[in-house]
Short mmCIF file of C-alpha atoms in Angstrom, two decimals:
data_model
loop_
_atom_site.label_atom_id
_atom_site.label_comp_id
_atom_site.label_asym_id
_atom_site.label_seq_id
_atom_site.Cartn_x
_atom_site.Cartn_y
_atom_site.Cartn_z
CA ARG W 1 66.34 79.77 137.11
CA ALA W 2 67.96 77.62 134.64
CA ARG W 3 71.04 76.21 135.21
CA GLU W 4 73.73 77.76 133.53
CA ARG W 5 75.58 76.76 130.65
CA ARG W 6 79.60 75.91 131.42
CA ASN W 7 82.09 73.83 129.26
CA ASP W 8 79.28 72.82 126.98
CA GLY W 9 79.62 72.50 123.10
CA PHE W 10 78.80 75.35 120.61
CA TRP W 11 79.29 76.75 116.94
CA GLN W 12 79.36 80.58 116.01
CA VAL W 13 79.31 82.04 112.20
CA ARG W 14 80.67 85.73 112.05
CA LEU W 15 80.14 87.30 108.55
CA GLY W 16 81.52 91.27 107.39
CA VAL W 17 81.79 93.15 104.98
CA SER W 18 82.42 97.08 103.89
CA ARG W 19 83.37 99.70 101.65
CA TYR W 20 84.61 102.49 101.46
CA ASP W 21 85.37 105.07 98.31
CA PHE W 22 88.34 107.78 98.69
CA ASN W 23 90.45 110.88 96.63
CA TYR W 24 93.82 109.92 96.20
CA GLU W 25 96.97 112.77 96.09
CA SER W 26 99.81 112.08 95.57
CA ARG W 27 102.86 115.24 94.59
CA ASN W 28 106.38 115.05 94.73
CA LEU W 29 109.29 117.27 94.26
CA ASN W 30 112.94 116.79 93.88
CA SER W 31 115.03 119.50 93.17
CA PHE W 32 118.84 119.91 92.59
CA ASN W 33 120.99 123.09 92.21
CA SER W 34 124.82 123.53 92.30
CA LEU W 35 127.28 126.52 92.13
CA ASP W 36 130.40 127.04 90.91
CA SER W 37 132.69 130.03 91.02
CA TYR W 38 135.86 131.18 90.86
CA PHE W 39 136.64 134.87 90.56
CA ASP W 40 140.71 136.09 90.84
CA GLY W 41 139.54 140.17 91.40
CA SER W 42 141.63 141.86 88.47
CA ASP W 43 141.31 141.55 84.97
CA THR W 44 144.35 138.76 84.44
CA LEU W 45 144.71 136.01 81.66
CA ASN W 46 143.50 133.91 84.76
CA ILE W 47 140.12 132.48 83.67
CA ASP W 48 137.43 134.06 85.92
CA LEU W 49 134.45 130.91 85.75
CA TYR W 50 130.66 130.21 86.95
CA ASP W 51 128.84 127.92 86.88
CA SER W 52 125.04 126.79 88.41
CA GLN W 53 122.40 124.48 88.22
CA VAL W 54 119.40 124.15 88.57
CA GLU W 55 117.09 120.63 88.45
CA THR W 56 113.51 119.55 89.26
CA ASN W 57 111.49 116.23 88.79
CA ASN W 58 107.98 117.25 89.98
CA THR W 59 105.75 114.20 89.14
CA ASN W 60 102.07 114.30 90.15
CA ASP W 61 99.11 110.97 90.39
CA LEU W 62 95.57 112.27 91.32
CA GLY W 63 92.70 110.64 90.62
CA ASP W 64 89.89 108.10 93.17
CA GLY W 65 89.27 104.59 94.43
CA ASN W 66 87.94 102.40 96.66
CA ARG W 67 88.56 99.38 99.04
CA ASN W 68 85.96 95.93 99.67
CA ARG W 69 86.61 94.37 102.61
CA LEU W 70 85.12 90.50 103.55
CA PHE W 71 85.65 88.86 106.82
CA MET W 72 84.40 85.37 107.95
CA ALA W 73 84.81 83.29 110.85
CA ALA W 74 83.94 80.54 111.89
CA VAL W 75 84.39 78.88 115.64
CA ILE W 76 83.33 74.59 116.94
CA ASN W 77 83.70 74.26 120.56
CA LEU W 78 83.22 70.12 121.40
CA PRO W 79 83.32 69.21 124.51
CA LEU W 80 84.97 65.36 124.39
CA LYS W 81 84.61 64.73 127.69
CA ASP W 82 83.42 66.02 131.37
CA ASN W 83 86.69 67.84 131.92
CA VAL W 84 88.51 67.84 127.65
CA THR W 85 86.57 70.42 125.24
CA PHE W 86 88.70 70.45 121.88
CA GLY W 87 87.88 73.75 120.15
CA LEU W 88 88.38 74.95 116.07
CA GLY W 89 88.59 77.79 114.03
CA ALA W 90 88.78 79.29 110.84
CA GLN W 91 89.24 82.64 109.91
CA ILE W 92 89.69 84.56 105.95
CA ALA W 93 90.34 87.96 105.37
CA PHE W 94 89.98 89.37 101.35
CA SER W 95 91.22 93.36 100.75
CA GLU W 96 91.09 94.61 97.40
CA LEU W 97 92.16 98.02 96.68
CA GLU W 98 91.38 99.84 93.79
CA ARG W 99 92.96 103.36 91.62
CA SER W 100 92.14 104.98 89.05
CA THR W 101 94.65 108.13 88.40
CA ARG W 102 95.97 110.43 86.31
CA TYR W 103 99.36 110.56 86.45
CA GLN W 104 102.35 113.79 85.10
CA GLU W 105 105.49 113.98 85.24
CA ALA W 106 107.55 116.62 84.03
CA PHE W 107 111.54 116.97 84.60
CA SER W 108 114.28 119.92 84.12
CA ASN W 109 117.16 121.00 84.23
CA VAL W 110 119.16 124.07 83.72
CA ARG W 111 123.10 125.15 83.63
CA ASP W 112 124.00 128.38 83.21
CA PHE W 113 128.31 128.26 82.26
CA GLN W 114 130.03 131.31 81.97
CA LEU W 115 133.65 131.57 81.42
CA LEU W 116 134.70 136.02 82.39
CA ASP W 117 137.43 136.39 81.01
CA THR W 118 137.32 135.04 77.29
CA LEU W 119 135.03 135.34 74.38
CA GLY W 120 130.74 135.44 74.73
CA ALA W 121 131.03 132.27 72.26
CA ASN W 122 132.56 130.46 75.12
CA ASP W 123 129.15 130.59 77.34
CA LEU W 124 126.62 128.42 77.28
CA LEU W 125 123.01 128.23 78.68
CA THR W 126 121.74 124.77 78.94
CA THR W 127 118.04 124.00 79.07
CA THR W 128 116.73 120.33 78.84
CA THR W 129 113.22 119.16 79.35
CA ARG W 130 111.56 116.55 79.03
CA GLY W 131 107.72 114.97 80.38
CA LEU W 132 104.07 112.52 80.84
CA ASN W 133 100.90 111.86 80.88
CA ALA W 134 99.79 109.22 81.50
CA ARG W 135 96.35 107.35 83.26
CA ARG W 136 97.63 104.60 85.97
CA THR W 137 96.10 101.86 87.85
CA TYR W 138 96.58 100.93 90.88
CA GLN W 139 95.42 97.33 92.86
CA LEU W 140 96.59 95.70 95.97
CA ASP W 141 94.87 92.22 96.57
CA GLU W 142 95.41 91.08 100.08
CA TYR W 143 94.40 87.41 101.53
CA ARG W 144 95.22 85.62 105.10
CA PHE W 145 93.69 82.70 106.37
CA SER W 146 93.97 81.98 109.83
CA PHE W 147 93.39 78.60 111.49
CA PRO W 148 93.40 77.85 115.19
CA VAL W 149 92.89 74.29 117.02
CA GLY W 150 93.49 74.33 120.52
CA ILE W 151 92.66 71.49 123.74
CA GLU W 152 91.71 72.25 127.49
CA TYR W 153 92.54 70.45 129.98
CA ARG W 154 90.21 71.27 133.64
CA PHE W 155 91.73 69.23 136.87
CA THR W 156 91.33 69.29 140.69
CA ARG W 157 88.08 68.86 142.82
CA SER W 158 86.22 71.76 141.92
CA ARG W 159 87.74 71.69 138.00
CA ASN W 160 88.65 75.89 139.08
CA TRP W 161 92.34 75.77 136.65
CA SER W 162 92.91 74.00 134.02
CA LEU W 163 95.68 74.02 130.84
CA ARG W 164 95.20 74.60 127.50
CA PHE W 165 97.52 74.18 124.37
CA GLY W 166 96.68 74.83 121.05
CA SER W 167 98.17 75.91 118.05
CA ILE W 168 96.90 78.26 115.14
CA PHE W 169 98.74 78.45 111.30
CA SER W 170 98.29 81.19 109.21
CA TYR W 171 98.88 82.50 106.32
CA TRP W 172 98.51 85.78 104.11
CA ARG W 173 99.51 86.57 100.48
CA THR W 174 99.56 89.72 98.37
CA THR W 175 99.38 91.07 94.63
CA GLU W 176 100.36 94.02 93.78
CA ASN W 177 99.39 95.84 90.03
CA ASP W 178 100.56 98.72 88.63
CA ALA W 179 100.05 99.46 85.33
CA LEU W 180 101.18 102.75 83.71
CA THR W 181 99.49 103.95 79.65
CA VAL W 182 101.22 107.19 78.22
CA THR W 183 98.37 109.73 76.46
CA ASP W 184 100.82 111.92 75.69
CA ALA W 185 104.32 113.30 75.93
CA GLN W 186 106.67 115.50 75.78
CA PRO W 187 109.70 114.28 73.98
CA LEU W 188 113.67 114.63 75.32
CA THR W 189 114.65 118.87 74.51
CA VAL W 190 117.54 119.77 74.48
CA VAL W 191 118.37 123.86 73.56
CA THR W 192 121.71 125.66 74.03
CA GLU W 193 122.03 129.50 74.20
CA THR W 194 125.56 130.62 73.56
CA GLY W 195 126.86 133.81 74.85
CA ASP W 196 126.47 135.56 71.25
CA GLY W 197 123.23 135.19 70.13
CA ASP W 198 123.97 131.71 68.92
CA VAL W 199 120.57 128.77 69.73
CA GLN W 200 119.98 125.57 68.86
CA THR W 201 117.60 122.98 69.68
CA ALA W 202 117.87 119.08 69.59
CA ARG W 203 115.07 116.74 70.03
CA PHE W 204 115.71 112.87 71.07
CA ASP W 205 113.22 110.69 69.58
CA ASN W 206 110.42 109.56 72.12
CA THR W 207 111.14 105.96 73.77
CA TYR W 208 108.32 106.32 76.55
CA GLN W 209 106.52 103.08 76.45
CA SER W 210 103.27 101.82 78.49
CA THR W 211 104.56 99.57 81.18
CA SER W 212 102.70 97.35 83.41
CA SER W 213 104.33 94.93 86.60
CA GLN W 214 103.23 93.05 89.03
CA ARG W 215 104.21 91.70 92.00
CA LYS W 216 103.44 88.55 94.77
CA GLU W 217 104.67 88.32 98.02
CA GLY W 218 103.23 85.16 100.56
CA LEU W 219 104.40 84.11 103.45
CA SER W 220 103.16 81.33 106.05
CA GLU W 221 103.58 80.72 110.43
CA THR W 222 102.95 78.29 112.51
CA VAL W 223 102.66 79.72 116.47
CA PHE W 224 102.30 77.05 119.43
CA LEU W 225 100.35 78.73 122.37
CA TYR W 226 99.52 77.05 125.89
CA GLY W 227 98.64 78.63 129.30
CA LEU W 228 97.83 77.66 132.12
CA GLY W 229 94.24 79.08 133.97
CA TYR W 230 92.63 79.54 137.20
CA THR W 231 88.67 80.91 138.28
CA PRO W 232 88.68 81.22 141.56
CA THR W 233 84.72 82.63 141.06
CA GLU W 234 81.89 82.26 138.63
CA ASN W 235 82.94 85.98 137.46
CA LEU W 236 86.77 86.17 137.50
CA GLN W 237 89.63 84.41 135.35
CA ILE W 238 92.96 84.85 135.48
CA ASP W 239 94.91 83.60 133.50
CA LEU W 240 98.85 82.91 132.54
CA LEU W 241 100.48 82.43 129.39
CA GLY W 242 103.94 82.22 128.20
CA PHE W 243 105.32 81.48 131.48
CA LEU W 244 108.06 79.10 129.75
CA GLY W 245 109.64 81.67 126.70
CA ARG W 246 110.42 80.72 123.29
CA THR W 247 113.67 80.28 123.98
CA ASP W 248 116.14 76.88 124.19
CA GLY W 249 117.37 76.26 127.25
CA GLN W 250 115.64 79.19 129.13
CA GLY W 251 115.64 79.71 133.27
CA ILE W 252 113.60 81.37 136.03
CA ILE W 253 116.20 84.24 136.02
CA ASP W 254 116.40 84.62 132.05
CA THR W 255 115.02 87.76 130.81
CA ASP W 256 113.46 86.77 128.35
CA PHE W 257 110.93 84.58 130.46
CA PHE W 258 109.55 87.73 131.59
CA ARG W 259 109.23 89.29 128.33
CA GLN W 260 106.82 86.37 127.84
CA LEU W 261 105.49 85.92 130.60
CA ARG W 262 101.44 87.92 130.39
CA PHE W 263 98.49 87.74 132.74
CA SER W 264 94.81 87.79 132.26
CA PHE W 265 91.80 88.80 133.76
CA THR W 266 88.54 88.22 132.51
CA LEU W 267 85.73 89.29 134.76
CA LYS W 268 81.94 88.83 133.95
CA LEU W 269 79.53 91.06 134.98
#
């Protein structure tokens, strides 16, 4: 039987690639209704009032997209002495999401205003509409880099106890691009009808413009780690992590001490 390899050097490289396609559908309908009325119950000089308003704003964003992912990782484990091992790693993850959709927006507002004790010419029914059709392209790129480094020191005559110290530097970056190209638009139109049958229509200049926006965000952090390990047998390893917490001046009776306390059990079959 060959001797088991323990605490020796090694290197490891991993690579992963994935892609999937999907259908995208986003529908949003916002509505608003109001009613204000007054009626005195008799034909008097008081003005009876009826004022109602119904408003809707409907948007649809329909199409398809795809997402590509790439993952690479490398690990090096290097023994410095019989009881000291140094480890270094690097992880790079990239994700790209793209969507191509047909964007539609429709707005409508209908207001019915009536003064019941006056002439019909004072009654107004106003309808306001506008809308647009556009091609929308959306892209989201995400990058993540992680660089862990650590050292392990094994002590006692049996080398069953070990101390570990290390750190992980991570960097995230996100880039978001969103472009809307208007292909067709319905200008703002206001149709006003009075109680005596008069109808007036007002159309305003079409001011819809294609838009393009970009947002970038980055974040980096460094986390320091430590742990105490015990290997009672060849098949079992017990680790105690975070036992000192992260708060200055923290004692064993503090609640944060127990929040940070973690145990790990590794069983080798």
